[in-house]
XYZ file of C-alpha atoms in Angstrom:
568
model
C -0.034 -0.012 0.019
C 2.839 2.582 0.649
C 4.168 2.019 -2.764
C 0.771 2.454 -4.457
C 0.212 5.593 -2.481
C 3.565 6.921 -3.477
C 3.106 6.069 -7.323
C -0.472 7.691 -7.197
C 0.802 10.976 -5.377
C 3.791 11.193 -7.882
C 1.576 10.755 -10.956
C -0.899 13.299 -9.559
C 1.916 15.838 -9.031
C 3.118 15.322 -12.642
C -0.275 16.699 -13.915
C -0.319 19.856 -11.743
C 3.268 21.112 -11.196
C 5.945 22.407 -13.637
C 8.129 19.788 -15.184
C 11.210 21.375 -13.330
C 9.409 21.021 -9.914
C 8.717 17.451 -10.871
C 12.358 16.759 -11.665
C 13.355 18.070 -8.204
C 10.763 15.739 -6.665
C 12.172 12.771 -8.549
C 15.588 13.715 -7.628
C 14.498 13.702 -3.889
C 12.685 10.358 -4.332
C 15.944 8.918 -5.653
C 17.964 10.325 -2.814
C 15.673 8.751 -0.531
C 16.370 5.511 -1.986
C 20.050 5.820 -1.553
C 19.473 6.605 2.126
C 17.211 3.631 2.804
C 19.675 1.195 1.038
C 22.632 2.634 3.074
C 20.579 2.181 6.186
C 19.641 -1.390 5.295
C 23.096 -2.244 4.560
C 24.295 -0.787 7.955
C 21.452 -2.647 9.695
C 22.652 -6.123 7.980
C 26.345 -5.441 9.376
C 24.918 -4.863 12.874
C 22.505 -7.795 12.748
C 19.342 -5.766 13.532
C 15.745 -6.834 13.146
C 14.930 -8.392 9.842
C 11.495 -6.769 9.898
C 12.948 -3.317 9.869
C 15.331 -4.124 6.802
C 12.209 -5.495 5.125
C 10.352 -2.272 5.652
C 13.246 -0.192 4.280
C 13.554 -2.412 1.246
C 9.686 -1.994 0.529
C 10.046 1.676 1.001
C 12.907 1.772 -1.434
C 10.994 -0.080 -3.950
C 8.044 2.222 -3.534
C 10.134 5.340 -4.044
C 11.793 3.923 -7.167
C 8.388 3.104 -8.647
C 7.132 6.668 -7.654
C 10.082 8.297 -9.259
C 9.332 6.164 -12.468
C 5.643 7.252 -12.492
C 6.542 10.885 -11.816
C 9.032 10.962 -14.634
C 6.482 9.418 -17.021
C 3.814 11.979 -15.852
C 6.402 14.851 -16.289
C 7.349 13.732 -19.794
C 3.668 13.552 -20.821
C 2.935 17.014 -19.374
C 5.909 18.627 -21.155
C 4.696 17.150 -24.396
C 1.383 18.694 -23.814
C 2.583 22.118 -22.478
C 5.661 22.717 -24.825
C 6.441 22.106 -28.426
C 4.549 22.480 -31.763
C 1.511 20.642 -30.499
C 1.113 22.908 -27.336
C 1.506 25.949 -29.718
C -1.252 24.761 -32.030
C -3.646 24.247 -28.949
C -2.710 27.607 -27.565
C -3.327 29.459 -30.802
C -6.703 27.419 -31.312
C -5.585 26.581 -34.818
C -7.678 24.834 -37.510
C -5.815 21.526 -38.290
C -6.072 18.163 -39.960
C -5.538 15.276 -37.647
C -5.130 11.613 -37.773
C -6.726 10.019 -34.587
C -6.873 6.748 -32.835
C -10.293 6.097 -31.282
C -9.716 4.965 -27.615
C -13.282 4.962 -26.214
C -16.820 4.441 -27.394
C -18.619 7.702 -28.418
C -20.854 9.329 -25.546
C -23.993 11.442 -26.400
C -23.851 14.771 -24.765
C -26.900 16.490 -23.179
C -29.466 17.607 -25.649
C -29.009 21.279 -26.561
C -31.730 23.832 -25.461
C -32.809 24.867 -28.846
C -35.468 22.765 -30.827
C -34.084 21.130 -33.871
C -30.484 21.387 -32.953
C -28.193 18.491 -34.101
C -27.002 16.050 -31.403
C -23.425 16.390 -30.316
C -21.232 13.521 -29.457
C -17.885 13.207 -27.350
C -15.110 10.843 -28.355
C -11.888 10.221 -26.459
C -9.124 9.889 -28.875
C -5.334 9.803 -29.223
C -3.843 12.403 -31.686
C -1.263 10.552 -33.779
C -0.414 12.884 -36.529
C -1.149 16.815 -36.689
C -0.893 18.725 -39.842
C -0.591 22.529 -39.069
C 1.033 25.541 -40.855
C 2.739 23.216 -43.264
C 4.138 20.930 -40.777
C 3.359 17.265 -40.165
C 3.968 16.529 -36.477
C 3.870 13.042 -35.123
C 2.611 12.768 -31.480
C 0.750 10.654 -29.042
C -1.453 13.279 -27.352
C -4.925 12.416 -25.805
C -7.622 14.688 -26.581
C -11.428 14.868 -26.875
C -13.332 15.211 -30.076
C -16.714 16.967 -30.234
C -18.732 16.236 -33.257
C -22.172 15.610 -34.754
C -24.009 12.571 -35.606
C -21.576 11.301 -38.021
C -19.178 10.505 -34.890
C -21.661 8.206 -33.331
C -20.469 5.289 -35.406
C -16.662 5.264 -34.773
C -15.398 2.268 -32.920
C -12.549 1.918 -30.346
C -9.286 0.865 -31.884
C -10.195 2.608 -35.313
C -7.992 5.300 -36.930
C -9.662 8.218 -38.612
C -8.772 11.607 -40.214
C -10.706 14.544 -39.554
C -10.299 18.554 -39.652
C -11.452 20.926 -36.798
C -10.286 23.590 -34.378
C -8.247 22.902 -31.337
C -8.874 24.272 -27.895
C -6.482 23.830 -24.880
C -7.669 22.069 -21.667
C -7.608 23.485 -18.178
C -4.623 22.868 -15.972
C -4.493 19.461 -14.236
C -6.523 17.678 -17.023
C -5.053 14.426 -18.470
C -6.028 15.415 -21.973
C -4.237 18.175 -24.000
C -7.656 19.658 -25.052
C -10.534 19.273 -27.483
C -11.028 19.126 -31.223
C -14.239 20.669 -32.504
C -14.642 18.497 -35.620
C -15.892 20.391 -38.828
C -15.810 17.317 -41.032
C -17.052 13.698 -40.730
C -14.408 11.096 -39.702
C -12.720 9.406 -42.693
C -11.416 5.788 -41.744
C -7.867 5.037 -42.631
C -6.033 2.019 -43.213
C -3.457 0.683 -40.678
C -4.118 -0.034 -36.967
C -7.814 -0.170 -36.357
C -8.588 1.212 -39.803
C -10.331 -0.348 -42.733
C -9.271 -3.703 -43.288
C -9.529 -7.263 -42.554
C -7.619 -7.546 -39.390
C -8.953 -8.858 -36.109
C -9.938 -5.460 -34.728
C -11.791 -4.834 -37.789
C -13.814 -8.122 -37.619
C -14.522 -7.428 -33.884
C -15.754 -3.908 -34.752
C -18.036 -5.319 -37.493
C -19.238 -7.887 -34.996
C -20.129 -5.330 -32.255
C -22.035 -3.183 -34.878
C -24.044 -6.410 -35.957
C -24.830 -6.847 -32.176
C -25.983 -3.551 -31.746
C -27.975 -3.306 -34.769
C -29.915 -6.565 -33.821
C -30.461 -5.198 -30.273
C -32.468 -2.265 -31.807
C -35.187 -4.686 -32.603
C -35.738 -5.505 -28.961
C -38.732 -3.698 -27.319
C -38.461 -1.074 -24.600
C -35.318 -0.083 -22.747
C -33.661 -3.417 -23.865
C -32.531 -1.945 -27.063
C -30.268 0.572 -25.433
C -29.344 -1.235 -22.161
C -28.350 -4.702 -23.554
C -25.596 -3.296 -25.919
C -24.221 -1.071 -23.123
C -24.223 -3.714 -20.598
C -22.612 -6.375 -22.879
C -20.505 -4.373 -25.310
C -20.110 -0.918 -23.807
C -21.976 0.764 -26.601
C -24.498 3.274 -25.032
C -25.278 5.029 -28.288
C -28.920 3.715 -28.255
C -29.555 4.236 -24.660
C -32.811 6.058 -23.937
C -32.353 9.506 -22.219
C -35.192 8.806 -19.781
C -33.643 5.572 -18.419
C -30.173 7.085 -18.466
C -31.487 9.889 -16.307
C -33.334 7.327 -13.936
C -30.257 5.271 -13.555
C -28.150 8.370 -12.550
C -30.863 9.516 -9.967
C -30.677 6.080 -8.271
C -26.939 5.466 -8.479
C -27.048 2.766 -11.190
C -25.021 4.443 -13.885
C -22.236 1.749 -13.451
C -24.676 -0.701 -15.068
C -25.086 1.316 -18.325
C -21.775 0.339 -19.527
C -19.367 -2.401 -19.088
C -18.187 -2.330 -15.434
C -16.172 -4.392 -13.081
C -19.394 -6.321 -12.254
C -19.523 -7.661 -15.768
C -15.813 -8.611 -15.757
C -16.203 -10.365 -12.478
C -19.189 -12.232 -13.685
C -17.335 -13.242 -16.846
C -14.332 -14.305 -14.815
C -16.401 -16.296 -12.304
C -18.275 -18.143 -15.108
C -15.082 -19.087 -16.915
C -13.326 -20.161 -13.500
C -16.428 -22.110 -12.458
C -16.487 -23.996 -15.957
C -12.768 -24.689 -15.797
C -12.843 -26.217 -12.315
C -15.850 -28.193 -13.023
C -14.021 -29.973 -15.711
C -11.309 -30.843 -12.927
C -8.638 -29.020 -14.850
C -5.391 -28.308 -13.086
C -5.262 -24.862 -11.310
C -2.609 -23.354 -13.553
C -4.525 -24.609 -16.565
C -7.703 -23.332 -15.187
C -6.132 -19.888 -14.384
C -4.658 -19.703 -17.919
C -7.975 -20.303 -19.713
C -9.747 -17.807 -17.419
C -7.265 -15.022 -18.222
C -7.409 -15.992 -21.974
C -11.234 -15.718 -21.723
C -10.867 -12.304 -19.908
C -8.577 -11.038 -22.654
C -11.089 -12.094 -25.340
C -13.868 -10.329 -23.451
C -11.877 -7.158 -23.358
C -11.029 -7.435 -27.002
C -14.748 -7.966 -27.659
C -16.048 -4.938 -25.929
C -13.127 -2.778 -27.169
C -9.877 -1.392 -25.886
C -11.636 1.226 -23.898
C -9.681 2.700 -20.845
C -12.661 2.193 -18.668
C -13.001 -1.510 -19.860
C -9.261 -2.115 -18.955
C -9.884 -0.686 -15.650
C -12.906 -2.745 -15.053
C -11.187 -5.868 -16.049
C -8.352 -5.351 -13.741
C -10.483 -4.179 -10.790
C -13.045 -6.819 -11.479
C -10.467 -9.566 -11.343
C -9.174 -8.306 -7.951
C -12.591 -7.946 -6.610
C -13.392 -11.468 -7.663
C -10.167 -12.832 -6.024
C -11.283 -11.020 -2.671
C -14.654 -12.486 -2.500
C -13.732 -16.116 -3.809
C -10.329 -16.624 -2.068
C -11.306 -14.922 1.280
C -7.566 -13.899 1.831
C -8.122 -10.130 2.423
C -4.286 -9.534 2.667
C -3.634 -11.060 -0.599
C -6.361 -9.413 -2.344
C -5.306 -5.884 -0.949
C -1.759 -6.492 -2.269
C -3.220 -7.628 -5.601
C -5.256 -4.259 -5.773
C -2.111 -2.316 -4.972
C -0.249 -4.076 -7.567
C -2.865 -3.298 -10.197
C -2.980 0.403 -9.246
C 0.780 0.607 -9.670
C 0.744 -1.025 -12.972
C -2.117 1.063 -14.441
C -0.545 4.252 -13.192
C 2.875 3.208 -14.598
C 1.327 2.642 -17.933
C -0.935 5.739 -17.886
C -0.117 8.291 -15.362
C -3.140 10.346 -16.529
C -5.423 7.800 -14.532
C -4.409 9.508 -11.309
C -6.845 12.534 -11.645
C -9.466 10.199 -13.361
C -12.646 9.955 -11.144
C -13.555 6.724 -13.072
C -10.365 5.065 -11.964
C -10.651 6.476 -8.379
C -14.144 4.885 -8.162
C -13.110 1.598 -9.384
C -10.186 1.508 -6.850
C -12.560 2.601 -3.898
C -15.325 0.040 -4.922
C -12.729 -2.714 -5.062
C -11.167 -1.571 -1.713
C -14.738 -1.422 -0.124
C -15.275 -5.073 -1.246
C -11.803 -6.241 0.128
C -11.920 -4.272 3.423
C -15.681 -4.441 4.289
C -17.239 -7.151 2.117
C -16.371 -10.226 4.089
C -16.885 -8.661 7.523
C -20.431 -7.540 6.595
C -21.120 -10.926 5.400
C -20.140 -12.400 8.620
C -22.655 -10.233 10.442
C -25.600 -12.182 8.947
C -27.120 -15.070 10.998
C -26.227 -18.537 9.949
C -29.649 -19.032 8.580
C -29.238 -16.453 5.923
C -27.845 -18.091 2.742
C -24.350 -17.184 1.739
C -25.226 -15.889 -1.730
C -27.997 -13.576 -0.194
C -25.320 -12.205 2.439
C -22.839 -11.579 -0.437
C -25.490 -10.065 -2.663
C -26.114 -7.437 0.114
C -22.675 -6.894 1.492
C -20.810 -6.276 -1.713
C -23.047 -3.207 -3.024
C -23.216 -2.048 0.714
C -19.465 -1.967 1.006
C -18.892 -0.374 -2.400
C -21.567 2.218 -1.961
C -20.132 3.289 1.384
C -16.539 3.866 -0.034
C -17.545 5.522 -3.111
C -20.252 7.928 -1.661
C -17.862 10.724 -0.827
C -16.484 10.859 -4.419
C -19.754 10.477 -5.995
C -20.915 13.674 -4.206
C -18.060 15.559 -5.771
C -19.449 14.646 -9.102
C -23.124 14.875 -8.262
C -24.090 16.889 -5.313
C -27.012 14.880 -4.517
C -27.920 11.907 -2.184
C -29.464 8.820 -3.737
C -31.764 7.762 -1.181
C -32.805 4.356 -2.690
C -29.420 3.616 -4.253
C -28.647 0.475 -2.061
C -32.096 -0.825 -2.528
C -32.100 -0.314 -6.320
C -28.799 -1.986 -6.820
C -29.870 -4.937 -4.700
C -32.974 -5.328 -6.698
C -31.030 -5.146 -10.004
C -28.224 -7.512 -8.830
C -30.347 -10.485 -9.569
C -30.822 -9.441 -13.196
C -27.308 -8.282 -14.037
C -25.785 -11.771 -14.197
C -28.199 -13.145 -16.755
C -27.721 -9.925 -18.904
C -23.985 -10.164 -18.836
C -23.572 -13.981 -19.310
C -26.409 -14.635 -21.883
C -25.588 -11.451 -23.802
C -21.872 -12.041 -23.899
C -22.616 -15.693 -25.034
C -24.728 -14.312 -27.956
C -21.904 -12.093 -29.330
C -19.735 -14.771 -30.780
C -22.736 -16.778 -32.018
C -23.497 -13.999 -34.455
C -20.408 -14.912 -36.422
C -21.656 -18.582 -36.703
C -25.410 -18.361 -36.696
C -27.443 -15.203 -36.055
C -30.650 -17.103 -35.723
C -29.092 -19.139 -33.023
C -27.728 -16.006 -31.375
C -31.122 -14.377 -31.293
C -32.322 -16.798 -28.580
C -29.936 -15.923 -25.701
C -30.018 -12.249 -26.908
C -33.875 -12.214 -26.392
C -33.692 -13.775 -23.022
C -30.947 -11.336 -21.904
C -33.130 -8.517 -23.223
C -35.907 -9.533 -20.860
C -33.748 -9.105 -17.987
C -32.121 -5.903 -19.313
C -35.524 -4.445 -19.546
C -35.995 -5.463 -15.909
C -33.062 -3.359 -14.993
C -34.592 -0.433 -16.679
C -37.906 -0.989 -14.941
C -35.963 -1.033 -11.452
C -34.328 2.169 -12.312
C -37.505 3.975 -13.505
C -39.498 2.595 -10.439
C -36.999 3.807 -7.745
C -36.325 7.071 -9.622
C -40.209 7.650 -9.494
C -40.508 7.290 -5.758
C -40.597 10.638 -3.721
C -37.358 11.792 -2.464
C -35.229 9.681 -4.905
C -32.487 12.335 -4.994
C -32.018 14.842 -2.194
C -29.740 17.890 -2.255
C -26.336 17.601 -0.734
C -23.652 20.117 -0.101
C -21.062 20.612 -2.835
C -17.142 20.379 -2.744
C -15.110 19.242 0.318
C -17.905 19.980 2.745
C -20.215 17.521 0.937
C -17.535 14.889 0.735
C -16.726 15.391 4.362
C -20.420 14.972 5.488
C -21.003 12.000 3.013
C -17.929 10.238 4.557
C -19.186 10.752 8.087
C -22.655 9.492 7.083
C -20.868 6.376 5.535
C -19.020 6.001 8.776
C -22.342 6.195 10.714
C -24.119 3.833 8.531
C -21.333 1.359 8.783
C -21.421 1.571 12.462
C -25.262 1.208 12.719
C -24.963 -1.792 10.565
C -22.351 -3.228 12.924
C -24.870 -2.657 15.805
C -27.694 -4.313 14.100
C -25.383 -7.444 13.336
C -24.066 -7.617 17.041
C -27.022 -6.982 19.396
C -25.243 -8.330 22.499
C -22.037 -6.494 22.001
C -24.000 -3.335 21.196
C -25.856 -3.692 24.629
C -22.584 -4.104 26.520
C -21.198 -1.226 24.613
C -24.270 0.976 25.458
C -23.777 0.089 29.169
C -20.076 0.926 28.984
C -20.706 4.282 27.198
C -23.392 5.028 29.820
C -20.943 4.433 32.619
C -18.537 6.766 30.939
C -21.080 9.369 30.540
C -22.225 9.130 34.090
C -18.614 9.530 35.246
C -17.921 12.314 32.960
C -20.991 14.232 34.209
C -19.888 13.685 37.709
C -16.478 15.053 37.127
C -17.892 18.089 35.125
C -20.209 18.875 38.084
C -17.415 18.412 40.611
C -18.955 15.831 42.730
C -18.133 12.226 43.485
C -19.823 9.643 41.388
C -22.305 7.542 43.242
C -23.215 4.211 41.491
C -26.676 4.300 43.135
C -27.793 6.804 40.419
C -28.139 5.919 36.781
C -28.501 2.611 35.042
C -28.126 -0.576 37.156
C -28.269 -4.088 35.897
C -30.471 -6.487 37.742
C -31.267 -10.075 36.915
C -30.293 -9.315 33.156
C -32.333 -6.218 32.875
C -31.600 -2.687 33.087
C -33.264 -0.286 35.830
C -33.156 3.457 35.874
C -32.649 4.851 39.309
C -33.426 8.525 39.641
C -31.488 11.018 41.638
C -32.069 14.698 42.168
C -28.821 16.232 43.638
C -29.035 19.952 44.231
C -25.389 20.618 43.911
C -25.193 23.377 46.594
C -28.392 25.072 45.218
C -31.901 24.984 46.272
C -33.774 24.549 42.906
C -37.546 25.044 43.169
C -38.330 22.232 40.815
C -36.336 19.894 42.899
C -38.461 20.524 46.149
C -41.154 17.937 47.161
C -44.686 19.319 46.294
C -46.931 19.838 49.227
C -50.397 18.172 49.523
C -51.912 21.105 51.257
C -54.852 22.859 49.436
C -53.963 26.114 47.854
C -56.233 29.154 47.482
C -58.115 29.113 44.184
C -57.524 31.998 42.021
C -60.283 34.717 41.828
C -62.059 35.031 38.620
C -63.941 38.168 37.796
C -68.071 37.712 37.531
C -69.535 37.552 33.989
C -69.702 40.961 32.671
C -67.226 42.322 35.011
C -64.173 44.389 34.110
């Protein structure tokens, strides 16, 4: 964990500070490595504790990884902020660009004016920039804003387009945006037009999406999104409902989908009594095919990595190993792409997986033995993930989803059939489209059920309550998550909760006695008799004669005089 935190901090610093300052930080990290190694060698000569030497070696490795991540982030920031590409962005120049599509297109919010064309956002990597008579080769991430002609591009495809550049704000992982003025023109090469595997998979995904459009209701948009990550046909109404009740992670391929695919493959391999290394190899190969099928999207890669770690946490029951795997995954992803350090999607993936690892199994243990293990896991996993992700979600959407846990629990039983049957139908399209329509139709029924669950909970009163924005909102949501976790612990441990209540009451009585400057007398307060609690009442005066503490006399008092009727 220290190594993962150091790598994350170094990658985040590379996106916000100047390259010279980042170079100084990397030099300090390298000096720390030398110091730790020298101390470790001195400890070896003195025969000191082995545990201390191991800690120093671990910190040295963490500092080395942090220096590597910081150098990578600084180099990427330098390329974005300096050179011919940065000058073109600063001048808001009109350019011709060759782009590699890295994510599926996302439909932007509908414009206010009627009849205005729809706008699409596509995350790409700029490979070639033609500007001012120069042809510049680069690998700069940016976002393309275009019309409906950009809705059909596929991840992994290479296209050419013209448009106007605009630089991004400080701290963003991408260099800026390209407002496209022409339609994308597919190019030959990696991901372009041709007969390679990527082109074949792209055509297969397009056929799957076209076949899903024949399904009724919300299934026509939800099924491609939950299986292949294509949300182009998603209904705006169901998208808004899922955002209201905290189910947006289901509208595209997420860690839950990857975990289901991994679990199904592992269960099938183990049911055939294959050796563990062979089963692991086949499972990883199947996961690689699934990632290639849904497209090389950054969110899909994160989901596959985090989903695999989350599955290992639930299946293996070894929280220490699962946490090590999570930290290893975080380090590897940040070293490959330091821009993920300030990506909220990556942060939510890590927090959800950390919640499953840290709190999933303890929450499952709180359930009575009569509750089936599958039911306990179905409640514990979304509960733990929601608690850890709540403070970050408030930063993105300052509202409280009242029925988020209930909606996710209701939809959990529908996600597995959609993912497994829908994924099984995709390769069948290459063999027999008629045969593939059967599992696709069944998966569409369950996908329509997911949409119905989202619409129902969004329709309930108080589905989305306002919440403070910024750091105050995140802090209060974190406090609410802590209180919710504590309340769940109290419900799961009634006897320990009662003993804790008695102990807290005793501390409160002692504290009040000290505050009132008088000795504590155990005859007052809560006393336990025969397994039950009885409240003894004391009325100390504390050197003052309060009238309300005096005993009331039983002597008759004079009745108040009332004026006669009509009197003044």
